[in-house]
GROMACS .gro file of C-alpha atoms in nm:
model
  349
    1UNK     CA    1   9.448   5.387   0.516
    2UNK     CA    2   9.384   5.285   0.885
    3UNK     CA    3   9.355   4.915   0.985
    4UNK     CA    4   9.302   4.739   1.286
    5UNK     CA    5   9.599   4.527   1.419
    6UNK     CA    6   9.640   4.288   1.716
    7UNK     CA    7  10.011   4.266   1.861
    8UNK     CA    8   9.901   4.052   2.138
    9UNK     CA    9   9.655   3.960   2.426
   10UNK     CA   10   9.419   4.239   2.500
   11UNK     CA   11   9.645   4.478   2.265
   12UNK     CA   12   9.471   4.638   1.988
   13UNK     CA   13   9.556   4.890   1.764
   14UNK     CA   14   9.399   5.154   1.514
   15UNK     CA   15   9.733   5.208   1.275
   16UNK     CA   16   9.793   5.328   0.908
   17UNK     CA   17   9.896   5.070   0.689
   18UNK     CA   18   9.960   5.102   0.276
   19UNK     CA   19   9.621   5.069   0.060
   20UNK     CA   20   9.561   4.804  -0.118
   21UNK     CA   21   9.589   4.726  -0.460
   22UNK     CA   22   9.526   4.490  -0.716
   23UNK     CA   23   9.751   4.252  -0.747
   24UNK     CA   24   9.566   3.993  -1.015
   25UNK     CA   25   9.309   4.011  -1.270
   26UNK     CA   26   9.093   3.797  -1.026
   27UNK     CA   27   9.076   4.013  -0.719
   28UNK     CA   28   8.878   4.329  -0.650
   29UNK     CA   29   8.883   4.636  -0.367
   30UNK     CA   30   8.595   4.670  -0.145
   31UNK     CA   31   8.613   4.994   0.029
   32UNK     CA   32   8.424   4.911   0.407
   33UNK     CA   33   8.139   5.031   0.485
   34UNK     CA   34   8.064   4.852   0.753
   35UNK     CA   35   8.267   4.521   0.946
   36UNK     CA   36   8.251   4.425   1.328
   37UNK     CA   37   8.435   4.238   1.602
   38UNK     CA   38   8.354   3.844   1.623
   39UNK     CA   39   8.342   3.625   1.938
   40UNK     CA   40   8.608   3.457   1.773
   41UNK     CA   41   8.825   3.743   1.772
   42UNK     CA   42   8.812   3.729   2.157
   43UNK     CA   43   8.997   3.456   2.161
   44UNK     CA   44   9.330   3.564   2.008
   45UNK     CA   45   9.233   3.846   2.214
   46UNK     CA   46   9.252   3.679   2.534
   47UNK     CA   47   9.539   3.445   2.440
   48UNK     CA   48   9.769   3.546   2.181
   49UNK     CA   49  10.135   3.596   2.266
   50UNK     CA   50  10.311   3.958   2.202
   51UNK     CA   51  10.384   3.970   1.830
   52UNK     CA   52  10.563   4.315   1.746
   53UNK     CA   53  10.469   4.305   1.365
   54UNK     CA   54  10.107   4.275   1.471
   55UNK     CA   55   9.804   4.039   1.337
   56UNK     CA   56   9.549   4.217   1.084
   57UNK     CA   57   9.214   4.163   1.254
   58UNK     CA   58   8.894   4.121   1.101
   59UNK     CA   59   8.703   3.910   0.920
   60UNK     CA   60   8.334   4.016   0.832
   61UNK     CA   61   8.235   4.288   0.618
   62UNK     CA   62   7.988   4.515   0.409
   63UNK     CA   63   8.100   4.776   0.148
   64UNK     CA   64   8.113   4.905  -0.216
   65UNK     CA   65   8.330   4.813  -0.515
   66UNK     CA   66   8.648   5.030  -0.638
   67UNK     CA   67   8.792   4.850  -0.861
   68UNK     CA   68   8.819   4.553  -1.041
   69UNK     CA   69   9.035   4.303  -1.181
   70UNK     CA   70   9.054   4.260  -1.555
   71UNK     CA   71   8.904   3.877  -1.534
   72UNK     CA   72   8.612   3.985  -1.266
   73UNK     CA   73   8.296   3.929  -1.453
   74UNK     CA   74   8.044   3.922  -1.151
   75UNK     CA   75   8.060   4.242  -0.948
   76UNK     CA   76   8.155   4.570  -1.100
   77UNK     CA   77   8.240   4.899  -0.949
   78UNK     CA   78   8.002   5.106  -0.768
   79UNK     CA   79   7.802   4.745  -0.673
   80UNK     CA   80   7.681   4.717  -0.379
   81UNK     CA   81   7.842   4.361  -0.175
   82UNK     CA   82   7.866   4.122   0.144
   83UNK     CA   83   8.176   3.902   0.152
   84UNK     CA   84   8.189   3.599   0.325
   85UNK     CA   85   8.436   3.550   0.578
   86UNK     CA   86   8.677   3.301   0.373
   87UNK     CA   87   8.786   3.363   0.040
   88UNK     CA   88   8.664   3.121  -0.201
   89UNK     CA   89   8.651   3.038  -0.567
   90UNK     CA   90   8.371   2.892  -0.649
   91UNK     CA   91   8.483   2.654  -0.901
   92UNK     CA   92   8.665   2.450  -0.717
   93UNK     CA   93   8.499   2.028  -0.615
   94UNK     CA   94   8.430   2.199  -0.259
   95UNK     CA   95   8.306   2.520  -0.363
   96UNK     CA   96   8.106   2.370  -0.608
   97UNK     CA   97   7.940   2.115  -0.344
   98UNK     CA   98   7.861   2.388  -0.107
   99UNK     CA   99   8.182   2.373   0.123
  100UNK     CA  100   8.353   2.696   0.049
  101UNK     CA  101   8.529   2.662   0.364
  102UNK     CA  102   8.744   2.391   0.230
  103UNK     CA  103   8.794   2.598  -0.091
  104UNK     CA  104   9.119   2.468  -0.282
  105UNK     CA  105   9.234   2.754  -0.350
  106UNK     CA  106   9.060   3.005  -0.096
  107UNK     CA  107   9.142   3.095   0.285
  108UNK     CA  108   9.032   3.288   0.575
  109UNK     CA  109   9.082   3.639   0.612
  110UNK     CA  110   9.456   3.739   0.729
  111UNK     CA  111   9.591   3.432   0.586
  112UNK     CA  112   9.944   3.479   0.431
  113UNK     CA  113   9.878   3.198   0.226
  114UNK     CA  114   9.641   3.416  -0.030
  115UNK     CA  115   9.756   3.736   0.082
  116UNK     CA  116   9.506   3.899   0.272
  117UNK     CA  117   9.480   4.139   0.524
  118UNK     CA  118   9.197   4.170   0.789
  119UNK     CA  119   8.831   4.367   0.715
  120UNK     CA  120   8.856   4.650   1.017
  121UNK     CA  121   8.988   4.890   0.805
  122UNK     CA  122   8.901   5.112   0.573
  123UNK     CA  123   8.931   4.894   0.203
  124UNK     CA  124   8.988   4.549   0.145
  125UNK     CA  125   9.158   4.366  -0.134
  126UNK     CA  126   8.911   4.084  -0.248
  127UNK     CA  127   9.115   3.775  -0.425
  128UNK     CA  128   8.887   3.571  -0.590
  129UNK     CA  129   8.598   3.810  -0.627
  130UNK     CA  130   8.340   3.645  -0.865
  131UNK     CA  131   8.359   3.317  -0.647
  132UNK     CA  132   8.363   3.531  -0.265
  133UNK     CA  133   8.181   3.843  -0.314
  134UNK     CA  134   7.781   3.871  -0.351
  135UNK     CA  135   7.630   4.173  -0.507
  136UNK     CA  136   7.312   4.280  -0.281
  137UNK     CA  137   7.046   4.527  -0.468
  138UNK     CA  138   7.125   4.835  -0.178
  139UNK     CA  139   7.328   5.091  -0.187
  140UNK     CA  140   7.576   5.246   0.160
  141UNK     CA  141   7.308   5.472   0.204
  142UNK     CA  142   7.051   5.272   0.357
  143UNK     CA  143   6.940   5.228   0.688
  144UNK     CA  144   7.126   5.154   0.988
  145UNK     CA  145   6.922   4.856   1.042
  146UNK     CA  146   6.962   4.726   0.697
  147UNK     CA  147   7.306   4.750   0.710
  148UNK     CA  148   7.350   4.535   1.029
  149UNK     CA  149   7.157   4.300   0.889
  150UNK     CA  150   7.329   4.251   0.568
  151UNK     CA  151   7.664   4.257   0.781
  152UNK     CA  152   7.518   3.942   0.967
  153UNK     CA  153   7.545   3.732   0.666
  154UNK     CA  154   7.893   3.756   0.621
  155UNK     CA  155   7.943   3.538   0.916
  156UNK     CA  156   7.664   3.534   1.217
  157UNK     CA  157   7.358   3.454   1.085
  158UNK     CA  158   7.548   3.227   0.799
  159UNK     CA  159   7.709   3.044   1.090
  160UNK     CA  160   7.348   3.019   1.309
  161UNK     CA  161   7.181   2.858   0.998
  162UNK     CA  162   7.460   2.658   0.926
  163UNK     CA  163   7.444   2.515   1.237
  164UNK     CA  164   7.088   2.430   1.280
  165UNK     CA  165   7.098   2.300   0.915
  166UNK     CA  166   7.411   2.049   1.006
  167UNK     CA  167   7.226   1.915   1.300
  168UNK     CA  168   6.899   1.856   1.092
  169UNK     CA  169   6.646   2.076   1.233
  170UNK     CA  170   6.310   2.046   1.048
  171UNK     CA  171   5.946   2.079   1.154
  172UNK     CA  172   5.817   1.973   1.525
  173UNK     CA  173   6.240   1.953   1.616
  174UNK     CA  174   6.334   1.970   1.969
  175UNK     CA  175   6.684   2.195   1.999
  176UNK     CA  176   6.848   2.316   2.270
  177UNK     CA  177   7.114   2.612   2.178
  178UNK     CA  178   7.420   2.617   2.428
  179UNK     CA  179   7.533   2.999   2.419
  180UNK     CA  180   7.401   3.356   2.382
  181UNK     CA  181   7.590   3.532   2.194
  182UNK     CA  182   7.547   3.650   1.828
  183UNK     CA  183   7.580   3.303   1.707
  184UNK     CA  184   7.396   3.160   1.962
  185UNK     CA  185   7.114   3.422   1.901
  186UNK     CA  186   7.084   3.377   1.555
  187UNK     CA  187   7.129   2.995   1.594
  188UNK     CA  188   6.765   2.985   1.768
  189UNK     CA  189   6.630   3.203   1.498
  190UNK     CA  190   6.756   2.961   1.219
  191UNK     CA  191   6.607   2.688   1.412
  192UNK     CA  192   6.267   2.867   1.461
  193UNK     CA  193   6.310   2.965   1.074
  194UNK     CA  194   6.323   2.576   0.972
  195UNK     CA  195   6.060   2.479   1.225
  196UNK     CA  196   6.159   2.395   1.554
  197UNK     CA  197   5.903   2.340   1.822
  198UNK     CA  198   6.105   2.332   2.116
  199UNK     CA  199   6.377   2.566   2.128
  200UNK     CA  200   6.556   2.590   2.458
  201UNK     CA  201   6.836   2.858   2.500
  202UNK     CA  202   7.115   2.773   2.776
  203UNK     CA  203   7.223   3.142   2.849
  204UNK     CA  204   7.278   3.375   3.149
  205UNK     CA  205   7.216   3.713   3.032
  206UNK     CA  206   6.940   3.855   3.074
  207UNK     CA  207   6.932   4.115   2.777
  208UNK     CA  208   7.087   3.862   2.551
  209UNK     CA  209   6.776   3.594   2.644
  210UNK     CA  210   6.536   3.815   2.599
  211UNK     CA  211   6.601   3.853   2.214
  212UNK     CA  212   6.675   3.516   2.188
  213UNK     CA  213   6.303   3.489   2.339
  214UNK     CA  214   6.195   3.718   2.035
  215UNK     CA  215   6.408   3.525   1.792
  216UNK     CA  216   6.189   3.235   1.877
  217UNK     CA  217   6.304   3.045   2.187
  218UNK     CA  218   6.056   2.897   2.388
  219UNK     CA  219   6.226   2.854   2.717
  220UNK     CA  220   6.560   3.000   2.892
  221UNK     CA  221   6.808   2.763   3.108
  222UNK     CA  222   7.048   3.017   3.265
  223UNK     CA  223   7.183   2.732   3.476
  224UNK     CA  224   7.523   2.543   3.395
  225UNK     CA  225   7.704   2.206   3.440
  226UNK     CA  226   7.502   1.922   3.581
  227UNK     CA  227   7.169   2.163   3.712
  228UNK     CA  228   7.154   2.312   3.355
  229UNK     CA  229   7.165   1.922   3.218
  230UNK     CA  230   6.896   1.870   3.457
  231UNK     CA  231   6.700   2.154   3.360
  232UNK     CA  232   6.720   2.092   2.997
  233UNK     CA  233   6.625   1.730   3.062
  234UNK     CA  234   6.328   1.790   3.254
  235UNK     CA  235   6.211   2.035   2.988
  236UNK     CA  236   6.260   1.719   2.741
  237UNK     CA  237   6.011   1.472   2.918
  238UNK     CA  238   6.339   1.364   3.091
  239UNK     CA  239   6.463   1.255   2.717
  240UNK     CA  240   6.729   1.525   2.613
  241UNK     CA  241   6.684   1.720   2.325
  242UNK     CA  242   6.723   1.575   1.934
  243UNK     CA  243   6.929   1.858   1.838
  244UNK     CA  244   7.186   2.108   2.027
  245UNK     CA  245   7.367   2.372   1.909
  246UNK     CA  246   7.660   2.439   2.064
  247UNK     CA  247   7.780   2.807   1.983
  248UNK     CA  248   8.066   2.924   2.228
  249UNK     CA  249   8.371   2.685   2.169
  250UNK     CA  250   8.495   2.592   2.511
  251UNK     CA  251   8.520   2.274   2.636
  252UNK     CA  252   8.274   2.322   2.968
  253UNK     CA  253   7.973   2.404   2.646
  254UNK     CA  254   8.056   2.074   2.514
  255UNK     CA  255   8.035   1.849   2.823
  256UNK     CA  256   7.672   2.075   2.811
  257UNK     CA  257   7.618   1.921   2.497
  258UNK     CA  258   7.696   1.580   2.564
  259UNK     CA  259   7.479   1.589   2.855
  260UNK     CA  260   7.175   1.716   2.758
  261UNK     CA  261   7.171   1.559   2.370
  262UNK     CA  262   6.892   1.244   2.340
  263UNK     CA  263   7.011   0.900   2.218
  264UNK     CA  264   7.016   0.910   1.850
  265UNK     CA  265   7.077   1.297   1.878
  266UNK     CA  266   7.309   1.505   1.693
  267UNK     CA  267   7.578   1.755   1.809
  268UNK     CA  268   7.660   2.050   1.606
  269UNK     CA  269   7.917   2.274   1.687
  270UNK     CA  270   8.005   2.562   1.557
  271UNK     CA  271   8.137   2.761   1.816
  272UNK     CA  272   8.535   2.766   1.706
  273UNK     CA  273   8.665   2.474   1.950
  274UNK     CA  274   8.971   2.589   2.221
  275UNK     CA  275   9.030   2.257   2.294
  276UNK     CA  276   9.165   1.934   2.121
  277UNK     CA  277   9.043   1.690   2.356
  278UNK     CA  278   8.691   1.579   2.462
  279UNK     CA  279   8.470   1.234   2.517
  280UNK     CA  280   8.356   1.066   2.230
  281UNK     CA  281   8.341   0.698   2.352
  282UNK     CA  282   8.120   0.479   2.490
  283UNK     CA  283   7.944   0.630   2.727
  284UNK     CA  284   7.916   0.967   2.592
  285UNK     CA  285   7.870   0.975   2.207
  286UNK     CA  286   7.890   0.569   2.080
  287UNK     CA  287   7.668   0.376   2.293
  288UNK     CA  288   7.358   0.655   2.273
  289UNK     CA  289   7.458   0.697   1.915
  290UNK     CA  290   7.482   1.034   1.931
  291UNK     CA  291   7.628   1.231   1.607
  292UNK     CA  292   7.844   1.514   1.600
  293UNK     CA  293   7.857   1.755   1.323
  294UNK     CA  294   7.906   2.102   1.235
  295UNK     CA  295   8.274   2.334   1.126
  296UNK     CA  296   8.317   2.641   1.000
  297UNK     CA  297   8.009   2.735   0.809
  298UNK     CA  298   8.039   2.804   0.445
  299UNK     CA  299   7.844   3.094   0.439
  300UNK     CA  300   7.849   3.195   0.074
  301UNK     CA  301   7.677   2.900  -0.024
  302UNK     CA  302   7.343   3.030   0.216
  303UNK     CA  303   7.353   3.416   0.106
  304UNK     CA  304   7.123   3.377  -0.173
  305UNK     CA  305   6.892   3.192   0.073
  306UNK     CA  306   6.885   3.385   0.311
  307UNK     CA  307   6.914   3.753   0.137
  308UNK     CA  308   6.554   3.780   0.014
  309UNK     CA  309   6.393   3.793   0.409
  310UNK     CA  310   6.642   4.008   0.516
  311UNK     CA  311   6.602   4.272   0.232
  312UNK     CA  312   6.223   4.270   0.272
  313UNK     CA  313   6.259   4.287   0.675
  314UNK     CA  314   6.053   3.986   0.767
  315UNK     CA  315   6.387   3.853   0.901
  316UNK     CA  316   6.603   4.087   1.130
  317UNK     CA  317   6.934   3.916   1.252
  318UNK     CA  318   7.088   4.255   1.293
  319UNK     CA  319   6.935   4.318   1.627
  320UNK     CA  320   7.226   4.086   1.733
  321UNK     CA  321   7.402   4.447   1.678
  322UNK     CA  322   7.375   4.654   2.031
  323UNK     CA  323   7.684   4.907   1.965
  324UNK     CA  324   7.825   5.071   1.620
  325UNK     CA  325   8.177   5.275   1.747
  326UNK     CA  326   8.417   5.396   1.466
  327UNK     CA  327   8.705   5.272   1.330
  328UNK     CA  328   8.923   5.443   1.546
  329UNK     CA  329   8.738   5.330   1.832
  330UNK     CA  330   8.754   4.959   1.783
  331UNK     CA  331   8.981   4.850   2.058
  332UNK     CA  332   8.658   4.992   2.230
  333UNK     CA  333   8.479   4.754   2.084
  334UNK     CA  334   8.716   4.469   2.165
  335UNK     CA  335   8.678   4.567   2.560
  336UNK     CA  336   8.277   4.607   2.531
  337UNK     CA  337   8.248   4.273   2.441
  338UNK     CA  338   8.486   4.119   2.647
  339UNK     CA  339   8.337   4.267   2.944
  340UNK     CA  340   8.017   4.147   2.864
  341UNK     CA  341   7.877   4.495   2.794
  342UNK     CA  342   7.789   4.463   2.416
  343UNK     CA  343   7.665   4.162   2.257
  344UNK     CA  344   7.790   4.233   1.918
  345UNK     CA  345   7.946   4.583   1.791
  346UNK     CA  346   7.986   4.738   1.426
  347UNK     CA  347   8.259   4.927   1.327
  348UNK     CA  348   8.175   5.216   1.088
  349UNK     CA  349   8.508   5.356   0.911
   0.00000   0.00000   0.00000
């Protein structure tokens, strides 16, 4: 089958590798129907040193059940599913308390650990299907816009809700959302969804703010450093906001975050972090009392939440989707993004 592999910084590759198998009674194949380049893939994508055996790459996906393991009681073939973007098994004291990204015996895609490969190829071998995969009532022939939307809870929109539900958004909540990308996007319309008031979105592009506006923010910042804080601030009454979401990972988006938080705020980041170092003391997150939250979100334990709207279209995170290429045209979709020209692009093997 063809795969998509990474052998270093802006280097990606459409190549055949073997197809998978199953290799115990607990895993099943998922043959693609649709996945997608992440953000977070930009990162490796930017940074990661020449590596001549390559990197699977991928991460979230949609597709359609070939086969099964002989202890798989929850999906069957021909069913319909959306995995998650870690493997999990559901049984585990994390999995169980909603925190499938700590599963004991689970991992994140490409992990040698468990023995996966990435999800921009053509099939996928599952482990721990009944605890990862969830069964949705469609079938690969439905609409484009469906589709997208459906592939946004295997990461996106899982991640977005996560992170407005980590930093306690609730009715008559004033947020600010640092970021406009897919998460970013799909962070404000979580936050609308649980009943934000204020929703300010720091962003710069134009196309991207403008469905952020539709998701449900209420102003734009397109300022940065200390005349974005300002701006946020004098949006606030001059108080800072009581929740931000900070969706792009870099260390200039946290300083953002620091600044324009209220005292007694929270932080929640979920934007994966490129940095190891960043103020936490007295002046920026003790004395205001200021807490900092979010991680990787554990999207399988929101699916079921979150499915029903997007199945009867009153919710649409797949607009987050501006570009579907083919599988032999993902590098493509690695430059697109990186230059800013796509927001978010599905692969269709």
């Amino acid at each position: 089958m063809k795969a998509t592999y990474m052998y270093g910084a802006g280097d990606v590759r459409v190549i055949d590798v073997p197809d998978p198998t199953l290799q115990l009674p607990t895993d099943a194949l998922v043959r693609v129907v649709r996945a997608c380049v992440c953000g977070s893939d930009l990162h490796p994508y930017h940074s990661m040193p020449d590596t001549p055996a390559g990197a699977p790459m991928g991460h979230e996906f949609i597709g359609v059940v070939e086969a099964v393991g002989s202890e798989v009681t929850t999906v069957s073939v021909g069913d319909f599913v959306i995995s998650p973007f870690v493997v999990s098994c559901g049984t585990c004291e994390f999995c169980r308390a909603g925190l499938q990204t700590s599963c004991l015996r689970g991992g994140f895609w490409s992990d040698d650990a468990i023995g996966t490969a990435g999800a921009q190829a053509e099939a996928v071998r599952v482990p721990l299907a009944d605890g990862t995969l969830v069964k949705a009532p469609v079938d690969e022939n439905a609409d484009d816009a469906l589709l997208a939307s459906l592939l946004t809870l295997s990461d996106v929109y899982g991640t977005g809700w996560h992170a407005a539900v980590r930093g306690g958004v609730t009715s008559g909540s004033s947020v600010t959302v640092i970021g406009d990308g897919a998460v970013g996007l799909l962070s404000v319309l979580s936050a609308r969804q649980l009943g934000a008031e204020q929703i300010i979105l720091m962003g710069r592009h134009q196309t991207r703010t403008d469905l952020g506006r539709e998701f449900g923010a209420t102003e734009v910042v397109a300022a940065r450093g200390d005349e974005g804080i300002e701006q946020v601030r004098d949006l606030t009454g001059g108080l800072g906001s009581q929740v931000v979401l900070e969706a792009v990972g870099h260390r200039p988006a946290y300083d953002q975050a620091v600044g324009v938080v209220r005292a007694g705020g929270v932080i929640s980041r979920v934007g994966v972090p490129q940095y190891d170092d960043a103020p936490v003391g007295f002046g920026s997150l003790f004395g205001p009392n200021v807490t900092l939250t979010g991680g990787p979100a554990p999207v399988r334990a929101y699916i079921d939440q979150l499915l029903p709207a997007v199945l009867d279209g009153s919710v649409v995170p797949g607009k987050v989707f501006d570009r579907t290429l083919s599988l032999d045209e993902t590098p493509k979709a690695y430059t697109a993004m990186d230059a800013r020209e796509a927001l978010k692009v599905a692969v269709r093997p």
